[in-house]
Amino acid sequence: MENLISNTPVINSNLPVVVTQGGINNSVGLNGVNNPSDVSLIQDYLKILGYPITNSGSITNSLTDNTVISILNFQTNYKIVVTGLINPNDETYNALKQLSLSGISLAEGEDESLHQPFLTNSFLFRRNAGNADTLNVIFEGDSWLDYPVPRILDLYDTITDRNQRLNLNCLHLAKFGETTSQMYADRTHFVQYVSGYRIDRIYFSGGGNDVFPQLGRILNAGVTSFNSDFFTDQAKLNELKNLPSGDVLYQKCILYKRYLNTATFDSALFNSVNLSLIFNTIKRNYLGFGSIVNAHATPNTIFYMHTYDYPLYKLGVRPSIIGVDLPLGPWIKPVFDHLGITDEILRAYIIIRLLDKFYSLLRQIKNNFIHEGYRFQTRIIDYRGLLNSSQYWRDEIHPNSTGARRLSTRVNF
């Protein structure tokens, strides 16, 4: 799937037209007449839609002004000719007027949750990449960097916010729903920018879409309850069994994971052949990206990889917009239901153990980079156990804005 903000949003033609006072008289944008009242009107539209601008009634610099950048983005998003200019009753202006703005709420997210289209983002990145005082960063990955619901912050938003003091110059290549194989097959832009510009940091989020949609192949059938021989401390197990389903139980399961008899549990629950095939594919793709980076990196280049946190708290909840479910997921609960796994403790430890195995896979990848003598540095950001409450999750496998902010505290460029 393409970057969400690059897609054409669905406009319901039956929605009421937004009524404004008058309309624009001249033009707004690049080489425009820029009547202050016209500029103010367009800024009102774009700001309500979530674009990062303030209402000033002016355009100060046609190369950097946020109004012009937002117009460029809007035109790209709605597949309008990209000119940076809005004229009275032209296609861009009419598209803005046709949108129903009354149901839009910015309560949970912030402006930067609307990612720039690649056309604009890459232009700005190239323009600033040669500056000595910028930190050039490429973000490549999946929905943890490109969440498919507007105005919900993802890690790209919160990491860039948290590290903005470093004068970041960011290229956003992440695409919701991609596996690591799809990322590697779609590596043209990654290669282009790694080879053509000084890249100081690379933040990579990949593997979740390789694993969770394949959960039915990963799990063995037949085990539907948590057996006593899966645990080394029966008193702790009895404590878990006496807890009701909910946050406290999942928090305790994470806390007590050291009592899991991993050898017995793994043998009973996981199809080792299929899991190895999936993990080996992930590893091969990570190493492929590592080879690309190594060909152009310096010892100052840092390659970041992250774990995912344990998606225990909202099993079965799908991504949604204003309460309406999107045709995405859920990815975990249906597999549990199909296999007859209703035991909350068993569900929890399947997820915990699988994510712990993924962490071990990232350590193997890092060791491969070191063993092969790759010149760049590698960091693993371990998020496991940080989103330890349902208040931090948006849906089954994605953090909400609060959760994304919490995760970003562990990332320091």
mmCIF file of C-alpha atoms in Angstrom:
data_model
loop_
_atom_site.group_PDB
_atom_site.id
_atom_site.type_symbol
_atom_site.label_atom_id
_atom_site.label_comp_id
_atom_site.label_asym_id
_atom_site.label_seq_id
_atom_site.Cartn_x
_atom_site.Cartn_y
_atom_site.Cartn_z
ATOM 1 C CA MET A 1 0.000 0.000 0.000
ATOM 2 C CA GLU A 2 1.227 3.482 -0.804
ATOM 3 C CA ASN A 3 1.926 6.036 1.886
ATOM 4 C CA LEU A 4 -1.568 6.897 3.087
ATOM 5 C CA ILE A 5 -1.242 10.618 2.540
ATOM 6 C CA SER A 6 -0.267 9.960 -1.069
ATOM 7 C CA ASN A 7 -3.505 8.098 -1.705
ATOM 8 C CA THR A 8 -6.662 9.806 -2.913
ATOM 9 C CA PRO A 9 -8.918 10.115 0.150
ATOM 10 C CA VAL A 10 -12.553 9.139 -0.297
ATOM 11 C CA ILE A 11 -14.750 12.202 -0.754
ATOM 12 C CA ASN A 12 -18.434 11.520 -0.205
ATOM 13 C CA SER A 13 -20.162 13.580 -2.876
ATOM 14 C CA ASN A 14 -23.371 13.463 -0.865
ATOM 15 C CA LEU A 15 -21.858 15.409 2.016
ATOM 16 C CA PRO A 16 -22.922 19.046 2.295
ATOM 17 C CA VAL A 17 -20.756 21.636 0.637
ATOM 18 C CA VAL A 18 -18.844 23.785 3.095
ATOM 19 C CA VAL A 19 -20.321 27.260 2.935
ATOM 20 C CA THR A 20 -17.870 30.154 3.198
ATOM 21 C CA GLN A 21 -18.142 33.887 3.279
ATOM 22 C CA GLY A 22 -17.602 35.058 -0.276
ATOM 23 C CA GLY A 23 -14.770 32.946 -1.623
ATOM 24 C CA ILE A 24 -11.345 33.836 -2.949
ATOM 25 C CA ASN A 25 -11.063 36.819 -5.240
ATOM 26 C CA ASN A 26 -7.551 36.587 -6.656
ATOM 27 C CA SER A 27 -5.136 33.703 -6.093
ATOM 28 C CA VAL A 28 -3.066 32.056 -3.399
ATOM 29 C CA GLY A 29 0.331 30.372 -3.608
ATOM 30 C CA LEU A 30 3.348 30.453 -5.849
ATOM 31 C CA ASN A 31 3.405 33.655 -7.957
ATOM 32 C CA GLY A 32 -0.100 34.436 -6.736
ATOM 33 C CA VAL A 33 -1.650 37.833 -6.046
ATOM 34 C CA ASN A 34 -2.032 36.650 -2.446
ATOM 35 C CA ASN A 35 -4.818 38.852 -1.207
ATOM 36 C CA PRO A 36 -4.574 38.483 2.625
ATOM 37 C CA SER A 37 -8.244 37.517 2.944
ATOM 38 C CA ASP A 38 -7.814 34.848 0.261
ATOM 39 C CA VAL A 39 -4.716 33.471 1.945
ATOM 40 C CA SER A 40 -6.503 33.421 5.307
ATOM 41 C CA LEU A 41 -9.446 31.496 3.843
ATOM 42 C CA ILE A 42 -7.220 28.826 2.282
ATOM 43 C CA GLN A 43 -5.174 28.563 5.481
ATOM 44 C CA ASP A 44 -8.417 27.970 7.403
ATOM 45 C CA TYR A 45 -9.310 25.070 5.116
ATOM 46 C CA LEU A 46 -5.876 23.485 5.210
ATOM 47 C CA LYS A 47 -5.422 23.895 8.962
ATOM 48 C CA ILE A 48 -8.748 22.214 9.739
ATOM 49 C CA LEU A 49 -7.704 19.342 7.470
ATOM 50 C CA GLY A 50 -4.622 18.866 9.639
ATOM 51 C CA TYR A 51 -1.869 20.543 7.643
ATOM 52 C CA PRO A 52 0.888 22.129 9.779
ATOM 53 C CA ILE A 53 0.203 25.812 9.207
ATOM 54 C CA THR A 54 -0.905 28.800 11.233
ATOM 55 C CA ASN A 55 -3.521 31.273 10.090
ATOM 56 C CA SER A 56 -1.634 34.465 9.238
ATOM 57 C CA GLY A 57 -3.153 35.737 5.993
ATOM 58 C CA SER A 58 0.279 35.991 4.457
ATOM 59 C CA ILE A 59 2.914 34.038 2.548
ATOM 60 C CA THR A 60 6.425 35.009 3.511
ATOM 61 C CA ASN A 61 8.656 32.826 1.368
ATOM 62 C CA SER A 62 7.518 30.823 -1.648
ATOM 63 C CA LEU A 63 10.214 28.173 -1.056
ATOM 64 C CA THR A 64 9.539 27.403 2.589
ATOM 65 C CA ASP A 65 6.200 28.910 3.593
ATOM 66 C CA ASN A 66 3.977 26.256 5.183
ATOM 67 C CA THR A 67 0.922 27.435 3.266
ATOM 68 C CA VAL A 68 2.572 26.765 -0.083
ATOM 69 C CA ILE A 69 3.944 23.407 1.078
ATOM 70 C CA SER A 70 0.461 22.450 2.316
ATOM 71 C CA ILE A 71 -1.111 23.461 -1.006
ATOM 72 C CA LEU A 72 1.444 21.305 -2.827
ATOM 73 C CA ASN A 73 0.629 18.410 -0.512
ATOM 74 C CA PHE A 74 -3.126 18.850 -0.892
ATOM 75 C CA GLN A 75 -2.862 18.942 -4.686
ATOM 76 C CA THR A 76 -0.751 15.786 -4.694
ATOM 77 C CA ASN A 77 -3.075 13.989 -2.266
ATOM 78 C CA TYR A 78 -6.134 14.691 -4.395
ATOM 79 C CA LYS A 79 -4.383 14.073 -7.720
ATOM 80 C CA ILE A 80 -4.736 17.686 -8.816
ATOM 81 C CA VAL A 81 -2.110 19.306 -11.042
ATOM 82 C CA VAL A 82 0.665 20.305 -8.657
ATOM 83 C CA THR A 83 1.266 24.038 -9.078
ATOM 84 C CA GLY A 84 1.274 25.382 -5.534
ATOM 85 C CA LEU A 85 -1.379 27.844 -6.717
ATOM 86 C CA ILE A 86 -5.114 28.181 -6.028
ATOM 87 C CA ASN A 87 -7.314 30.380 -8.211
ATOM 88 C CA PRO A 88 -10.987 31.325 -7.788
ATOM 89 C CA ASN A 89 -13.160 28.297 -8.515
ATOM 90 C CA ASP A 90 -10.289 26.192 -9.853
ATOM 91 C CA GLU A 91 -10.034 22.444 -9.241
ATOM 92 C CA THR A 92 -8.051 22.806 -6.012
ATOM 93 C CA TYR A 93 -10.401 25.377 -4.519
ATOM 94 C CA ASN A 94 -13.470 23.356 -5.455
ATOM 95 C CA ALA A 95 -11.946 20.194 -3.939
ATOM 96 C CA LEU A 96 -11.385 22.054 -0.674
ATOM 97 C CA LYS A 97 -14.969 23.348 -0.649
ATOM 98 C CA GLN A 98 -16.402 19.864 -1.281
ATOM 99 C CA LEU A 99 -14.845 18.411 1.854
ATOM 100 C CA SER A 100 -16.987 18.129 4.940
ATOM 101 C CA LEU A 101 -14.883 19.550 7.745
ATOM 102 C CA SER A 102 -17.457 19.441 10.511
ATOM 103 C CA GLY A 103 -16.754 15.845 11.541
ATOM 104 C CA ILE A 104 -12.985 16.220 11.747
ATOM 105 C CA SER A 105 -11.461 16.197 15.197
ATOM 106 C CA LEU A 106 -7.839 16.883 16.065
ATOM 107 C CA ALA A 107 -8.265 15.701 19.651
ATOM 108 C CA GLU A 108 -5.853 12.764 19.545
ATOM 109 C CA GLY A 109 -3.312 13.679 16.909
ATOM 110 C CA GLU A 110 -1.335 16.632 15.695
ATOM 111 C CA ASP A 111 -0.637 18.254 12.353
ATOM 112 C CA GLU A 112 2.480 16.264 11.520
ATOM 113 C CA SER A 113 0.466 13.027 11.579
ATOM 114 C CA LEU A 114 -0.315 13.918 7.969
ATOM 115 C CA HIS A 115 2.893 12.896 6.244
ATOM 116 C CA GLN A 116 4.084 14.849 3.250
ATOM 117 C CA PRO A 117 3.675 13.106 -0.090
ATOM 118 C CA PHE A 118 6.932 11.717 -1.425
ATOM 119 C CA LEU A 119 7.035 14.360 -4.167
ATOM 120 C CA THR A 120 7.231 17.178 -1.624
ATOM 121 C CA ASN A 121 9.156 15.304 1.026
ATOM 122 C CA SER A 122 11.926 14.235 -1.349
ATOM 123 C CA PHE A 123 12.200 17.761 -2.775
ATOM 124 C CA LEU A 124 12.711 19.260 0.670
ATOM 125 C CA PHE A 125 15.115 16.474 1.661
ATOM 126 C CA ARG A 126 17.293 17.006 -1.415
ATOM 127 C CA ARG A 127 17.305 20.746 -0.931
ATOM 128 C CA ASN A 128 18.587 20.464 2.651
ATOM 129 C CA ALA A 129 20.722 17.327 2.462
ATOM 130 C CA GLY A 130 23.954 19.171 1.730
ATOM 131 C CA ASN A 131 23.715 21.459 4.734
ATOM 132 C CA ALA A 132 26.483 20.739 7.213
ATOM 133 C CA ASP A 133 24.267 21.430 10.220
ATOM 134 C CA THR A 134 21.469 18.999 9.326
ATOM 135 C CA LEU A 135 21.147 15.394 10.436
ATOM 136 C CA ASN A 136 19.936 13.469 7.380
ATOM 137 C CA VAL A 137 17.633 10.598 8.376
ATOM 138 C CA ILE A 138 15.851 7.961 6.272
ATOM 139 C CA PHE A 139 12.790 6.252 7.748
ATOM 140 C CA GLU A 140 11.968 2.955 6.055
ATOM 141 C CA GLY A 141 9.392 0.508 7.303
ATOM 142 C CA ASP A 142 5.795 -0.357 8.002
ATOM 143 C CA SER A 143 2.740 1.039 9.766
ATOM 144 C CA TRP A 144 4.585 1.795 13.000
ATOM 145 C CA LEU A 145 6.126 4.585 10.932
ATOM 146 C CA ASP A 146 3.116 5.082 8.643
ATOM 147 C CA TYR A 147 -0.121 4.490 10.546
ATOM 148 C CA PRO A 148 -3.109 4.388 8.159
ATOM 149 C CA VAL A 149 -5.412 6.747 10.063
ATOM 150 C CA PRO A 150 -4.989 10.530 9.768
ATOM 151 C CA ARG A 151 -4.363 12.531 12.930
ATOM 152 C CA ILE A 152 -3.105 9.546 14.898
ATOM 153 C CA LEU A 153 0.579 9.978 15.627
ATOM 154 C CA ASP A 154 2.944 7.179 14.674
ATOM 155 C CA LEU A 155 6.598 6.680 15.526
ATOM 156 C CA TYR A 156 7.761 8.780 12.600
ATOM 157 C CA ASP A 157 5.839 11.739 14.000
ATOM 158 C CA THR A 158 6.953 11.334 17.592
ATOM 159 C CA ILE A 159 10.601 10.423 16.913
ATOM 160 C CA THR A 160 11.059 13.417 14.631
ATOM 161 C CA ASP A 161 9.341 15.683 17.169
ATOM 162 C CA ARG A 162 11.505 14.438 20.012
ATOM 163 C CA ASN A 163 14.764 14.803 18.071
ATOM 164 C CA GLN A 164 13.979 18.048 16.239
ATOM 165 C CA ARG A 165 16.633 19.902 18.244
ATOM 166 C CA LEU A 166 19.139 18.103 16.007
ATOM 167 C CA ASN A 167 17.850 19.937 12.904
ATOM 168 C CA LEU A 168 16.576 16.757 11.294
ATOM 169 C CA ASN A 169 16.212 16.460 7.539
ATOM 170 C CA CYS A 170 13.982 13.414 7.090
ATOM 171 C CA LEU A 171 13.042 11.246 4.132
ATOM 172 C CA HIS A 172 9.922 9.184 4.829
ATOM 173 C CA LEU A 173 9.850 5.949 2.786
ATOM 174 C CA ALA A 174 7.708 3.816 5.110
ATOM 175 C CA LYS A 175 4.496 2.298 3.758
ATOM 176 C CA PHE A 176 1.673 0.830 5.768
ATOM 177 C CA GLY A 177 1.254 -2.918 5.436
ATOM 178 C CA GLU A 178 4.580 -3.761 3.811
ATOM 179 C CA THR A 179 6.542 -6.887 4.611
ATOM 180 C CA THR A 180 10.329 -6.744 4.615
ATOM 181 C CA SER A 181 10.303 -8.528 1.247
ATOM 182 C CA GLN A 182 8.050 -5.845 -0.219
ATOM 183 C CA MET A 183 10.307 -3.147 1.205
ATOM 184 C CA TYR A 184 13.357 -4.752 -0.344
ATOM 185 C CA ALA A 185 11.647 -5.221 -3.710
ATOM 186 C CA ASP A 186 10.628 -1.558 -3.541
ATOM 187 C CA ARG A 187 14.124 -0.342 -2.602
ATOM 188 C CA THR A 188 14.736 1.980 -5.589
ATOM 189 C CA HIS A 189 14.309 5.201 -3.645
ATOM 190 C CA PHE A 190 16.218 3.819 -0.677
ATOM 191 C CA VAL A 191 19.203 3.013 -2.897
ATOM 192 C CA GLN A 192 18.924 6.353 -4.693
ATOM 193 C CA TYR A 193 19.126 8.418 -1.524
ATOM 194 C CA VAL A 194 21.605 6.288 0.408
ATOM 195 C CA SER A 195 23.992 6.363 -2.543
ATOM 196 C CA GLY A 196 23.411 9.971 -3.537
ATOM 197 C CA TYR A 197 23.437 11.864 -0.237
ATOM 198 C CA ARG A 198 25.150 11.890 3.131
ATOM 199 C CA ILE A 199 22.884 9.745 5.320
ATOM 200 C CA ASP A 200 23.569 10.054 9.031
ATOM 201 C CA ARG A 201 20.807 7.893 10.475
ATOM 202 C CA ILE A 202 18.541 5.139 9.147
ATOM 203 C CA TYR A 203 15.521 4.074 11.200
ATOM 204 C CA PHE A 204 14.100 0.742 10.074
ATOM 205 C CA SER A 205 10.807 -0.802 11.185
ATOM 206 C CA GLY A 206 10.160 -4.181 9.627
ATOM 207 C CA GLY A 207 8.969 -7.691 10.375
ATOM 208 C CA GLY A 208 5.534 -7.238 11.904
ATOM 209 C CA ASN A 209 3.763 -7.797 8.589
ATOM 210 C CA ASP A 210 5.944 -10.834 7.923
ATOM 211 C CA VAL A 211 4.938 -12.413 11.238
ATOM 212 C CA PHE A 212 1.393 -11.571 12.353
ATOM 213 C CA PRO A 213 -0.463 -12.264 9.076
ATOM 214 C CA GLN A 214 1.328 -15.653 9.108
ATOM 215 C CA LEU A 215 0.331 -16.505 12.672
ATOM 216 C CA GLY A 216 -1.879 -19.356 11.473
ATOM 217 C CA ARG A 217 1.191 -21.030 9.915
ATOM 218 C CA ILE A 218 3.353 -20.326 12.943
ATOM 219 C CA LEU A 219 1.129 -21.918 15.604
ATOM 220 C CA ASN A 220 0.533 -25.624 16.081
ATOM 221 C CA ALA A 221 -3.046 -26.777 16.433
ATOM 222 C CA GLY A 222 -4.272 -28.770 19.399
ATOM 223 C CA VAL A 223 -3.018 -26.797 22.414
ATOM 224 C CA THR A 224 -5.872 -24.704 23.786
ATOM 225 C CA SER A 225 -4.985 -24.273 27.458
ATOM 226 C CA PHE A 226 -1.899 -23.275 29.415
ATOM 227 C CA ASN A 227 -0.396 -26.473 30.792
ATOM 228 C CA SER A 228 1.301 -26.520 34.170
ATOM 229 C CA ASP A 229 4.529 -27.867 32.661
ATOM 230 C CA PHE A 230 4.844 -24.642 30.651
ATOM 231 C CA PHE A 231 5.758 -22.827 33.887
ATOM 232 C CA THR A 232 8.549 -23.352 36.410
ATOM 233 C CA ASP A 233 6.798 -21.705 39.369
ATOM 234 C CA GLN A 234 3.365 -23.116 40.135
ATOM 235 C CA ALA A 235 2.588 -20.502 42.780
ATOM 236 C CA LYS A 236 3.127 -17.750 40.227
ATOM 237 C CA LEU A 237 0.994 -19.654 37.711
ATOM 238 C CA ASN A 238 -1.818 -20.002 40.235
ATOM 239 C CA GLU A 239 -1.608 -16.263 40.853
ATOM 240 C CA LEU A 240 -2.068 -15.632 37.138
ATOM 241 C CA LYS A 241 -5.010 -18.027 36.958
ATOM 242 C CA ASN A 242 -6.795 -16.151 39.736
ATOM 243 C CA LEU A 243 -6.580 -12.814 37.923
ATOM 244 C CA PRO A 244 -9.458 -11.639 35.716
ATOM 245 C CA SER A 245 -8.837 -10.871 32.067
ATOM 246 C CA GLY A 246 -7.482 -7.397 31.522
ATOM 247 C CA ASP A 247 -4.506 -5.111 31.886
ATOM 248 C CA VAL A 248 -3.368 -6.420 35.270
ATOM 249 C CA LEU A 249 -3.238 -10.007 33.997
ATOM 250 C CA TYR A 250 -1.217 -9.045 30.933
ATOM 251 C CA GLN A 251 1.143 -6.913 32.999
ATOM 252 C CA LYS A 252 1.734 -9.850 35.333
ATOM 253 C CA CYS A 253 2.308 -12.207 32.415
ATOM 254 C CA ILE A 254 5.031 -9.895 31.133
ATOM 255 C CA LEU A 255 6.527 -9.639 34.608
ATOM 256 C CA TYR A 256 6.496 -13.421 35.090
ATOM 257 C CA LYS A 257 7.790 -14.398 31.647
ATOM 258 C CA ARG A 258 11.078 -15.481 33.241
ATOM 259 C CA TYR A 259 9.162 -18.426 34.738
ATOM 260 C CA LEU A 260 8.152 -19.713 31.308
ATOM 261 C CA ASN A 261 9.622 -23.109 30.417
ATOM 262 C CA THR A 262 10.585 -21.877 26.966
ATOM 263 C CA ALA A 263 11.813 -25.162 25.516
ATOM 264 C CA THR A 264 8.631 -27.049 26.399
ATOM 265 C CA PHE A 265 6.384 -24.137 25.473
ATOM 266 C CA ASP A 266 8.045 -23.499 22.098
ATOM 267 C CA SER A 267 7.938 -27.164 21.147
ATOM 268 C CA ALA A 268 4.230 -27.388 21.910
ATOM 269 C CA LEU A 269 3.049 -24.118 20.397
ATOM 270 C CA PHE A 270 5.263 -23.173 17.442
ATOM 271 C CA ASN A 271 5.778 -24.801 14.064
ATOM 272 C CA SER A 272 9.552 -24.464 14.085
ATOM 273 C CA VAL A 273 9.938 -25.073 10.340
ATOM 274 C CA ASN A 274 7.507 -22.367 9.283
ATOM 275 C CA LEU A 275 8.727 -19.914 11.907
ATOM 276 C CA SER A 276 12.331 -20.427 10.792
ATOM 277 C CA LEU A 277 11.372 -19.823 7.163
ATOM 278 C CA ILE A 278 9.647 -16.565 8.071
ATOM 279 C CA PHE A 279 12.484 -15.377 10.307
ATOM 280 C CA ASN A 280 15.117 -16.313 7.725
ATOM 281 C CA THR A 281 13.275 -14.220 5.141
ATOM 282 C CA ILE A 282 13.216 -11.255 7.505
ATOM 283 C CA LYS A 283 16.904 -11.712 8.248
ATOM 284 C CA ARG A 284 17.819 -11.929 4.557
ATOM 285 C CA ASN A 285 15.986 -8.690 3.811
ATOM 286 C CA TYR A 286 17.541 -6.832 6.729
ATOM 287 C CA LEU A 287 20.986 -7.989 5.609
ATOM 288 C CA GLY A 288 20.153 -6.847 2.086
ATOM 289 C CA PHE A 289 19.403 -3.358 3.328
ATOM 290 C CA GLY A 290 22.538 -3.514 5.453
ATOM 291 C CA SER A 291 24.644 -4.261 2.383
ATOM 292 C CA ILE A 292 23.191 -1.230 0.602
ATOM 293 C CA VAL A 293 23.962 1.001 3.567
ATOM 294 C CA ASN A 294 27.459 -0.420 3.993
ATOM 295 C CA ALA A 295 28.390 0.418 0.406
ATOM 296 C CA HIS A 296 27.949 4.102 1.149
ATOM 297 C CA ALA A 297 28.122 4.455 4.933
ATOM 298 C CA THR A 298 30.722 5.986 7.189
ATOM 299 C CA PRO A 299 31.558 4.961 10.761
ATOM 300 C CA ASN A 300 29.267 7.795 11.867
ATOM 301 C CA THR A 301 26.207 6.297 10.164
ATOM 302 C CA ILE A 302 23.836 4.605 12.599
ATOM 303 C CA PHE A 303 21.279 1.964 11.553
ATOM 304 C CA TYR A 304 18.372 1.683 14.007
ATOM 305 C CA MET A 305 16.143 -1.388 14.292
ATOM 306 C CA HIS A 306 13.293 -1.816 16.748
ATOM 307 C CA THR A 307 11.322 -4.539 18.394
ATOM 308 C CA TYR A 308 7.571 -4.307 18.554
ATOM 309 C CA ASP A 309 5.813 -4.159 21.892
ATOM 310 C CA TYR A 310 3.548 -6.937 23.088
ATOM 311 C CA PRO A 311 0.091 -6.502 21.449
ATOM 312 C CA LEU A 312 -1.899 -7.965 24.332
ATOM 313 C CA TYR A 313 -4.291 -5.247 25.320
ATOM 314 C CA LYS A 314 -6.778 -4.796 22.472
ATOM 315 C CA LEU A 315 -6.991 -8.140 20.717
ATOM 316 C CA GLY A 316 -9.595 -8.087 17.967
ATOM 317 C CA VAL A 317 -9.821 -4.286 17.733
ATOM 318 C CA ARG A 318 -9.459 -3.022 14.162
ATOM 319 C CA PRO A 319 -8.107 0.324 12.927
ATOM 320 C CA SER A 320 -10.957 2.809 12.663
ATOM 321 C CA ILE A 321 -11.765 6.375 11.709
ATOM 322 C CA ILE A 322 -14.318 8.250 13.825
ATOM 323 C CA GLY A 323 -15.659 4.956 15.152
ATOM 324 C CA VAL A 324 -15.965 3.271 11.741
ATOM 325 C CA ASP A 325 -13.825 0.137 11.331
ATOM 326 C CA LEU A 326 -11.458 0.017 8.392
ATOM 327 C CA PRO A 327 -11.105 -3.211 6.331
ATOM 328 C CA LEU A 328 -7.768 -3.913 8.052
ATOM 329 C CA GLY A 329 -7.118 -6.718 10.492
ATOM 330 C CA PRO A 330 -7.518 -7.899 13.107
ATOM 331 C CA TRP A 331 -4.495 -10.138 12.698
ATOM 332 C CA ILE A 332 -4.184 -12.113 15.937
ATOM 333 C CA LYS A 333 -7.533 -12.820 17.595
ATOM 334 C CA PRO A 334 -9.092 -14.547 14.548
ATOM 335 C CA VAL A 335 -6.236 -17.062 14.550
ATOM 336 C CA PHE A 336 -6.700 -17.730 18.254
ATOM 337 C CA ASP A 337 -10.443 -18.145 17.720
ATOM 338 C CA HIS A 338 -9.909 -20.512 14.789
ATOM 339 C CA LEU A 339 -7.560 -22.672 16.868
ATOM 340 C CA GLY A 340 -9.892 -22.595 19.872
ATOM 341 C CA ILE A 341 -7.378 -20.725 22.040
ATOM 342 C CA THR A 342 -9.501 -18.835 24.558
ATOM 343 C CA ASP A 343 -7.129 -19.223 27.525
ATOM 344 C CA GLU A 344 -5.939 -15.658 28.249
ATOM 345 C CA ILE A 345 -2.656 -16.813 29.773
ATOM 346 C CA LEU A 346 -1.864 -19.000 26.789
ATOM 347 C CA ARG A 347 -2.700 -16.167 24.403
ATOM 348 C CA ALA A 348 -0.485 -13.793 26.322
ATOM 349 C CA TYR A 349 2.534 -16.083 26.372
ATOM 350 C CA ILE A 350 2.216 -16.954 22.683
ATOM 351 C CA ILE A 351 2.486 -13.247 21.901
ATOM 352 C CA ILE A 352 5.201 -12.586 24.465
ATOM 353 C CA ARG A 353 7.314 -15.516 23.352
ATOM 354 C CA LEU A 354 6.936 -14.658 19.662
ATOM 355 C CA LEU A 355 8.029 -11.050 20.213
ATOM 356 C CA ASP A 356 10.941 -12.199 22.379
ATOM 357 C CA LYS A 357 12.031 -14.478 19.555
ATOM 358 C CA PHE A 358 11.866 -11.506 17.200
ATOM 359 C CA TYR A 359 14.173 -9.576 19.536
ATOM 360 C CA SER A 360 16.635 -12.479 19.366
ATOM 361 C CA LEU A 361 16.392 -12.330 15.573
ATOM 362 C CA LEU A 362 17.343 -8.643 15.619
ATOM 363 C CA ARG A 363 20.351 -9.493 17.779
ATOM 364 C CA GLN A 364 21.390 -12.092 15.193
ATOM 365 C CA ILE A 365 21.091 -9.483 12.453
ATOM 366 C CA LYS A 366 23.175 -7.011 14.423
ATOM 367 C CA ASN A 367 25.826 -9.672 15.030
ATOM 368 C CA ASN A 368 25.879 -10.403 11.298
ATOM 369 C CA PHE A 369 26.527 -6.736 10.567
ATOM 370 C CA ILE A 370 29.408 -6.782 13.045
ATOM 371 C CA HIS A 371 30.801 -10.124 11.815
ATOM 372 C CA GLU A 372 30.792 -8.920 8.209
ATOM 373 C CA GLY A 373 32.724 -5.825 9.223
ATOM 374 C CA TYR A 374 30.056 -3.372 8.095
ATOM 375 C CA ARG A 375 31.227 0.174 8.664
ATOM 376 C CA PHE A 376 28.030 1.605 10.114
ATOM 377 C CA GLN A 377 26.918 1.369 13.734
ATOM 378 C CA THR A 378 23.803 -0.570 14.752
ATOM 379 C CA ARG A 379 21.296 0.127 17.501
ATOM 380 C CA ILE A 380 18.368 -2.048 18.612
ATOM 381 C CA ILE A 381 15.540 -0.093 20.234
ATOM 382 C CA ASP A 382 13.770 -2.441 22.630
ATOM 383 C CA TYR A 383 10.158 -1.415 23.115
ATOM 384 C CA ARG A 384 8.989 -4.624 24.819
ATOM 385 C CA GLY A 385 6.897 -3.964 27.908
ATOM 386 C CA LEU A 386 6.763 -0.191 27.480
ATOM 387 C CA LEU A 387 3.134 -0.021 26.297
ATOM 388 C CA ASN A 388 1.927 -1.976 29.305
ATOM 389 C CA SER A 389 -1.659 -0.721 29.418
ATOM 390 C CA SER A 390 -4.630 -0.537 27.074
ATOM 391 C CA GLN A 391 -4.433 3.265 27.296
ATOM 392 C CA TYR A 392 -1.401 3.148 24.972
ATOM 393 C CA TRP A 393 -2.933 1.072 22.143
ATOM 394 C CA ARG A 394 -5.073 2.274 19.240
ATOM 395 C CA ASP A 395 -6.018 -1.148 17.880
ATOM 396 C CA GLU A 396 -4.829 -4.729 18.026
ATOM 397 C CA ILE A 397 -1.217 -4.149 16.985
ATOM 398 C CA HIS A 398 -0.711 -0.372 16.756
ATOM 399 C CA PRO A 399 -0.019 2.202 19.473
ATOM 400 C CA ASN A 400 -2.147 5.322 19.728
ATOM 401 C CA SER A 401 -0.698 8.832 19.852
ATOM 402 C CA THR A 402 0.063 8.596 23.562
ATOM 403 C CA GLY A 403 1.740 5.236 23.043
ATOM 404 C CA ALA A 404 3.802 6.519 20.127
ATOM 405 C CA ARG A 405 5.026 9.415 22.252
ATOM 406 C CA ARG A 406 5.939 6.974 25.016
ATOM 407 C CA LEU A 407 7.901 4.770 22.600
ATOM 408 C CA SER A 408 9.835 7.714 21.177
ATOM 409 C CA THR A 409 11.419 8.409 24.549
ATOM 410 C CA ARG A 410 13.767 5.503 23.835
ATOM 411 C CA VAL A 411 15.055 6.942 20.554
ATOM 412 C CA ASN A 412 17.866 9.468 20.699
ATOM 413 C CA PHE A 413 19.619 10.253 17.428
#
